[in-house]
Amino acid sequence: MNYMSININGIGDERKSRWIKGLKKEHDIQFLSIQETKLVNSSSYQVSKFWGPTEFKYDYVNAAGRSGGIMCIWDPKLFCRLSVIKDQNFLVVSGSIADRSELFNMVNVYSPQSLSEKQILWENLVNIRNSSPGVWVFMGDFNEVRSEEERHNSIFIPNNAIAFNNFIFNENLVEYVMGGRWFTYLKENGMKFGKIDTFLVCLDFMNEWPDARLTALDRIESDHCPLILITKGNKFGPYPFRFYNSWMSKDGFMEVVEKALNTSIPVLPPVKRLAQKLKNLKSEIRSWLATLKDKEEATSKQLKPIIKNLEEKA
């Protein structure tokens, strides 16, 4: 499945629902976690604004007054809910994924501010994880950083980071390297930044999808970046052509490059002309490498007896 997590800071604005629905469609998201909905008793109609016309299931934790609120939405064709655990600061949706035998536990986290409340949250999450087997995915707004480098122009509290890191280490959770952005949260008109949103997965998940991609997208309608974790459909196009700097010191290499680049190209749009030139260059270098390899192997065969003779004399 592909996952998305976002602290929406209230979902009452129609622009936010259109934004999230567009990202869901663009990145083929099957499991969506939303924090800080600020809603009580969410309806299917409200949820459909974020998901679109396709079939969905959802569950939620009500907001406390005008703050908080957590929601998970998913594609029932891929994920079948079996049980739910609700708390003011997290929502655990456990179930099965199509064609998989393991139990998958999706944890949507919205962490409180104070250290004492965070420590209670970490303890609760540890107890819940230890009470159930399966694969674990924690996602959301953890409202904490792991190191001083993950904050900018804001106070770093070492004890908070230690408690957060202890939770991660003790539960054998890992993070994917995040692309797109370094910080995920902005406040005070862009003066302060923090990396407080992330995905934490168990080792079984990481081993199953080592090439999954975690990306922080642009902030458009929220002060938090949407995070997407893509585990399927990793199509990166053709394999890149490896180039070694040592080739440039070999005889004949520059002549090969000049020949390829000077080859006449049909009249095409500029981008297609460039692509064709690069294709010709790749082909010419490959042919040159094949010839060079044959020459080097022949030279090696000639030198091996000489080297062996010298070693015997030595």
Coordinates of C-alpha atoms in Angstrom, one line a residue:
M1 CA 0.0 0.0 0.0
N2 CA 0.9 3.7 -0.3
Y3 CA 0.4 5.8 2.8
M4 CA -0.1 9.5 3.5
S5 CA 0.0 11.4 6.8
I6 CA -0.9 15.1 7.4
N7 CA -1.6 17.4 10.3
I8 CA -4.4 19.4 8.6
N9 CA -5.0 21.9 11.5
G10 CA -8.7 21.7 11.0
I11 CA -10.6 20.3 8.0
G12 CA -13.4 22.8 7.8
D13 CA -12.0 24.6 4.8
E14 CA -13.0 23.2 1.4
R15 CA -9.6 24.1 0.0
K16 CA -8.0 21.6 2.3
S17 CA -10.2 18.8 1.3
R18 CA -9.6 19.5 -2.4
W19 CA -5.9 19.6 -1.7
I20 CA -5.7 16.3 0.1
K21 CA -8.0 14.6 -2.4
G22 CA -5.7 15.8 -5.2
L23 CA -2.6 14.4 -3.4
K24 CA -4.4 11.1 -2.7
K25 CA -5.2 10.7 -6.4
E26 CA -1.8 11.9 -7.7
H27 CA 0.2 9.5 -5.4
D28 CA -2.2 6.6 -5.5
I29 CA -2.7 6.6 -1.7
Q30 CA -4.6 3.6 -0.1
F31 CA -4.2 4.6 3.6
L32 CA -4.6 8.2 4.8
S33 CA -3.9 9.4 8.3
I34 CA -5.1 12.9 9.3
Q35 CA -4.2 14.6 12.6
E36 CA -5.9 17.7 14.2
T37 CA -9.2 17.3 12.4
K38 CA -10.9 19.5 15.1
L39 CA -14.1 17.5 14.4
V40 CA -16.6 15.7 16.5
N41 CA -18.7 12.8 15.0
S42 CA -17.3 12.8 11.5
S43 CA -19.7 11.8 8.8
S44 CA -19.2 9.8 5.6
Y45 CA -20.0 12.9 3.6
Q46 CA -17.2 14.9 5.3
V47 CA -14.7 12.0 4.8
S48 CA -15.6 11.6 1.1
K49 CA -14.4 15.1 0.4
F50 CA -10.9 14.0 1.3
W51 CA -11.1 10.6 -0.4
G52 CA -13.1 11.1 -3.6
P53 CA -15.8 9.0 -5.2
T54 CA -14.1 5.6 -4.8
E55 CA -15.1 3.2 -2.0
F56 CA -13.6 3.8 1.4
K57 CA -13.8 2.9 5.1
Y58 CA -12.8 5.1 8.0
D59 CA -12.5 5.5 11.7
Y60 CA -11.7 8.5 14.0
V61 CA -11.1 9.9 17.4
N62 CA -13.2 13.0 18.3
A63 CA -11.6 16.3 19.0
A64 CA -11.4 17.5 22.6
G65 CA -13.2 20.8 22.4
R66 CA -11.6 22.8 19.6
S67 CA -8.3 20.9 19.5
G68 CA -7.1 17.4 18.4
G69 CA -9.1 14.9 16.5
I70 CA -7.6 11.9 14.5
M71 CA -8.9 10.1 11.5
C72 CA -7.8 7.2 9.3
I73 CA -9.3 6.5 5.8
W74 CA -8.4 3.5 3.7
D75 CA -9.3 1.5 0.6
P76 CA -11.3 -1.6 1.8
K77 CA -10.2 -3.6 -1.3
L78 CA -6.6 -3.6 0.0
F79 CA -7.0 -3.3 3.8
C80 CA -9.6 -5.1 5.9
R81 CA -10.1 -3.7 9.4
L82 CA -10.2 -6.3 12.2
S83 CA -9.9 -4.2 15.3
V84 CA -9.5 -0.6 16.5
I85 CA -7.9 1.0 19.6
K86 CA -8.7 4.6 20.4
D87 CA -7.1 7.2 22.6
Q88 CA -7.0 11.0 22.5
N89 CA -3.5 10.9 21.1
F90 CA -3.5 7.9 18.8
L91 CA -5.7 5.7 16.7
V92 CA -4.6 2.1 16.1
V93 CA -6.3 0.3 13.1
S94 CA -5.3 -3.3 12.8
G95 CA -6.2 -5.5 9.9
S96 CA -5.1 -7.6 7.0
I97 CA -3.7 -6.5 3.6
A98 CA -4.7 -8.3 0.4
D99 CA -2.4 -11.2 -0.4
R100 CA -0.6 -11.0 3.0
S101 CA -0.9 -13.3 6.0
E102 CA 0.5 -11.0 8.7
L103 CA -1.5 -8.7 10.8
F104 CA -0.8 -5.0 10.0
N105 CA -1.2 -2.4 12.7
M106 CA -1.5 1.2 11.5
V107 CA -1.0 3.8 14.3
N108 CA -2.0 7.4 13.7
V109 CA -0.2 9.5 16.3
Y110 CA -1.0 13.0 17.5
S111 CA 1.4 13.7 20.3
P112 CA 0.7 16.2 23.2
Q113 CA 3.0 19.1 24.1
S114 CA 4.2 18.4 27.6
L115 CA 7.0 15.9 28.4
S116 CA 5.0 14.1 31.1
E117 CA 2.0 13.6 28.7
K118 CA 4.4 12.4 25.9
Q119 CA 6.0 9.9 28.3
I120 CA 2.5 8.5 29.0
L121 CA 1.9 8.3 25.3
W122 CA 5.2 6.4 24.6
E123 CA 4.4 4.0 27.4
N124 CA 0.9 3.4 26.1
L125 CA 2.2 2.7 22.6
V126 CA 4.8 0.3 23.9
N127 CA 2.1 -1.6 25.8
I128 CA -0.2 -1.8 22.8
R129 CA 2.6 -3.0 20.5
N130 CA 3.7 -5.6 23.0
S131 CA 0.1 -6.9 23.3
S132 CA -0.3 -7.7 19.6
P133 CA 1.8 -9.4 17.0
G134 CA 2.2 -8.4 13.4
V135 CA 3.7 -5.5 11.3
W136 CA 3.7 -2.0 12.8
V137 CA 3.6 1.3 11.1
F138 CA 3.5 4.5 13.2
M139 CA 2.8 7.7 11.4
G140 CA 1.7 11.2 12.2
D141 CA 2.6 14.3 14.2
F142 CA 5.0 13.2 17.0
N143 CA 5.5 16.8 18.2
E144 CA 9.1 15.9 19.0
V145 CA 12.5 15.8 17.3
R146 CA 15.3 13.3 17.7
S147 CA 18.3 15.7 17.6
E148 CA 19.1 19.4 17.8
E149 CA 19.6 19.6 14.0
E150 CA 15.9 18.8 13.5
R151 CA 14.9 22.2 15.0
H152 CA 15.6 25.7 13.6
N153 CA 15.1 28.9 15.7
S154 CA 13.3 27.0 18.4
I155 CA 14.2 25.5 21.8
F156 CA 15.7 22.0 21.8
I157 CA 15.0 20.1 25.0
P158 CA 17.4 17.1 25.3
N159 CA 15.3 15.2 27.8
N160 CA 12.4 15.2 25.4
A161 CA 14.5 13.9 22.6
I162 CA 16.0 11.2 24.8
A163 CA 12.6 10.0 25.8
F164 CA 11.5 9.9 22.1
N165 CA 14.7 8.1 21.0
N166 CA 14.3 5.6 23.8
F167 CA 10.8 4.8 22.6
I168 CA 12.1 4.3 19.1
F169 CA 15.2 2.2 20.1
N170 CA 13.4 0.0 22.6
E171 CA 10.6 -0.8 20.1
N172 CA 13.2 -1.5 17.3
L173 CA 11.6 1.1 15.0
V174 CA 13.4 2.7 12.1
E175 CA 12.9 5.6 9.8
Y176 CA 13.2 5.9 6.1
V177 CA 15.4 8.7 4.8
M178 CA 13.0 11.5 4.0
G179 CA 13.2 13.3 0.7
G180 CA 11.6 16.5 -0.5
R181 CA 12.1 18.6 2.7
W182 CA 14.2 18.5 5.8
F183 CA 11.7 20.2 8.1
T184 CA 8.0 19.3 8.2
Y185 CA 6.5 22.0 10.3
L186 CA 6.6 25.8 10.0
K187 CA 5.4 28.4 12.5
E188 CA 5.6 32.1 13.3
N189 CA 5.6 33.2 9.6
G190 CA 8.4 30.9 8.6
M191 CA 10.8 31.9 11.3
K192 CA 10.8 28.5 13.1
F193 CA 10.9 25.0 11.6
G194 CA 10.9 21.5 13.0
K195 CA 11.0 17.9 11.8
I196 CA 8.2 16.7 14.0
D197 CA 6.2 14.6 11.5
T198 CA 7.4 11.2 10.3
F199 CA 6.9 7.5 9.7
L200 CA 8.4 4.9 12.1
V201 CA 8.2 1.3 11.0
C202 CA 9.2 -2.1 12.5
L203 CA 12.1 -4.0 11.1
D204 CA 9.8 -6.5 9.4
F205 CA 8.2 -3.7 7.4
M206 CA 11.6 -2.3 6.4
N207 CA 13.0 -5.7 5.4
E208 CA 9.9 -6.3 3.2
W209 CA 10.0 -2.9 1.5
P210 CA 13.6 -1.7 1.7
D211 CA 13.2 0.5 -1.4
A212 CA 10.1 2.4 -0.1
R213 CA 10.3 6.1 -0.5
L214 CA 9.3 8.7 2.2
T215 CA 8.7 12.2 0.9
A216 CA 7.7 15.4 2.5
L217 CA 5.5 17.4 0.0
D218 CA 5.0 21.1 -0.2
R219 CA 2.9 22.9 2.5
I220 CA -0.1 24.4 0.7
E221 CA -3.1 24.5 3.0
S222 CA -1.5 23.6 6.3
D223 CA 1.5 24.5 8.4
H224 CA 2.7 20.9 8.2
C225 CA 4.0 19.0 5.2
P226 CA 2.0 16.0 3.9
L227 CA 4.2 12.9 4.2
I228 CA 3.8 10.1 1.7
L229 CA 5.3 6.6 2.1
I230 CA 5.3 4.8 -1.3
T231 CA 5.8 1.0 -1.1
K232 CA 4.3 0.0 -4.4
G233 CA 4.7 1.1 -8.0
N234 CA 8.3 2.1 -7.6
K235 CA 9.0 2.7 -11.3
F236 CA 12.0 4.8 -11.8
G237 CA 12.2 4.4 -15.6
P238 CA 15.2 2.9 -17.4
Y239 CA 18.3 2.0 -15.4
P240 CA 20.8 4.8 -15.3
F241 CA 24.0 4.5 -17.4
R242 CA 27.0 4.1 -15.1
F243 CA 29.9 6.4 -15.9
Y244 CA 33.4 6.1 -14.5
N245 CA 35.8 9.0 -14.4
S246 CA 38.7 6.6 -15.2
W247 CA 37.3 6.2 -18.7
M248 CA 38.4 9.7 -19.6
S249 CA 42.0 8.8 -19.1
K250 CA 41.8 5.9 -21.6
D251 CA 43.0 6.3 -25.2
G252 CA 40.3 7.0 -27.7
F253 CA 37.5 8.0 -25.2
M254 CA 37.3 11.7 -26.2
E255 CA 37.2 10.7 -29.9
V256 CA 34.2 8.4 -29.2
V257 CA 32.4 11.2 -27.4
E258 CA 33.0 13.7 -30.2
K259 CA 31.9 11.3 -32.8
A260 CA 28.6 10.5 -30.9
L261 CA 27.8 14.2 -30.3
N262 CA 28.6 15.2 -33.9
T263 CA 26.4 12.5 -35.4
S264 CA 23.6 14.1 -37.4
I265 CA 20.2 14.1 -35.8
P266 CA 16.8 14.4 -37.6
V267 CA 14.9 17.6 -37.2
L268 CA 13.1 17.1 -33.8
P269 CA 12.0 19.2 -30.9
P270 CA 15.0 20.4 -28.8
V271 CA 14.2 18.0 -25.9
K272 CA 13.9 15.0 -28.2
R273 CA 17.1 16.0 -30.0
L274 CA 19.0 16.1 -26.7
A275 CA 17.6 12.7 -25.8
Q276 CA 18.7 11.2 -29.1
K277 CA 22.2 12.6 -28.7
L278 CA 22.5 11.1 -25.3
K279 CA 21.2 7.8 -26.6
N280 CA 23.8 7.8 -29.4
L281 CA 26.5 8.7 -26.8
K282 CA 25.5 5.8 -24.6
S283 CA 25.6 3.4 -27.5
E284 CA 29.0 4.6 -28.8
I285 CA 30.5 4.3 -25.3
R286 CA 29.2 0.8 -24.8
S287 CA 30.8 -0.3 -28.1
W288 CA 34.1 1.4 -27.2
L289 CA 34.0 -0.3 -23.8
A290 CA 33.5 -3.8 -25.4
T291 CA 36.5 -3.2 -27.6
L292 CA 38.6 -1.8 -24.7
K293 CA 37.7 -4.9 -22.6
D294 CA 38.9 -7.3 -25.3
K295 CA 42.2 -5.4 -25.6
E296 CA 42.7 -5.4 -21.8
E297 CA 42.0 -9.1 -21.5
A298 CA 44.4 -9.9 -24.3
T299 CA 47.1 -7.8 -22.6
S300 CA 46.4 -9.5 -19.3
K301 CA 46.9 -12.9 -20.9
Q302 CA 50.3 -11.8 -22.3
L303 CA 51.4 -10.4 -18.9
K304 CA 50.3 -13.2 -16.6
P305 CA 53.2 -15.6 -17.7
I306 CA 55.7 -12.8 -17.3
I307 CA 54.5 -12.0 -13.9
K308 CA 54.5 -15.6 -12.8
N309 CA 58.1 -16.0 -14.0
L310 CA 59.2 -12.9 -12.1
E311 CA 57.5 -14.2 -8.9
E312 CA 59.2 -17.6 -9.2
K313 CA 62.6 -15.9 -9.6
A314 CA 61.8 -13.6 -6.6

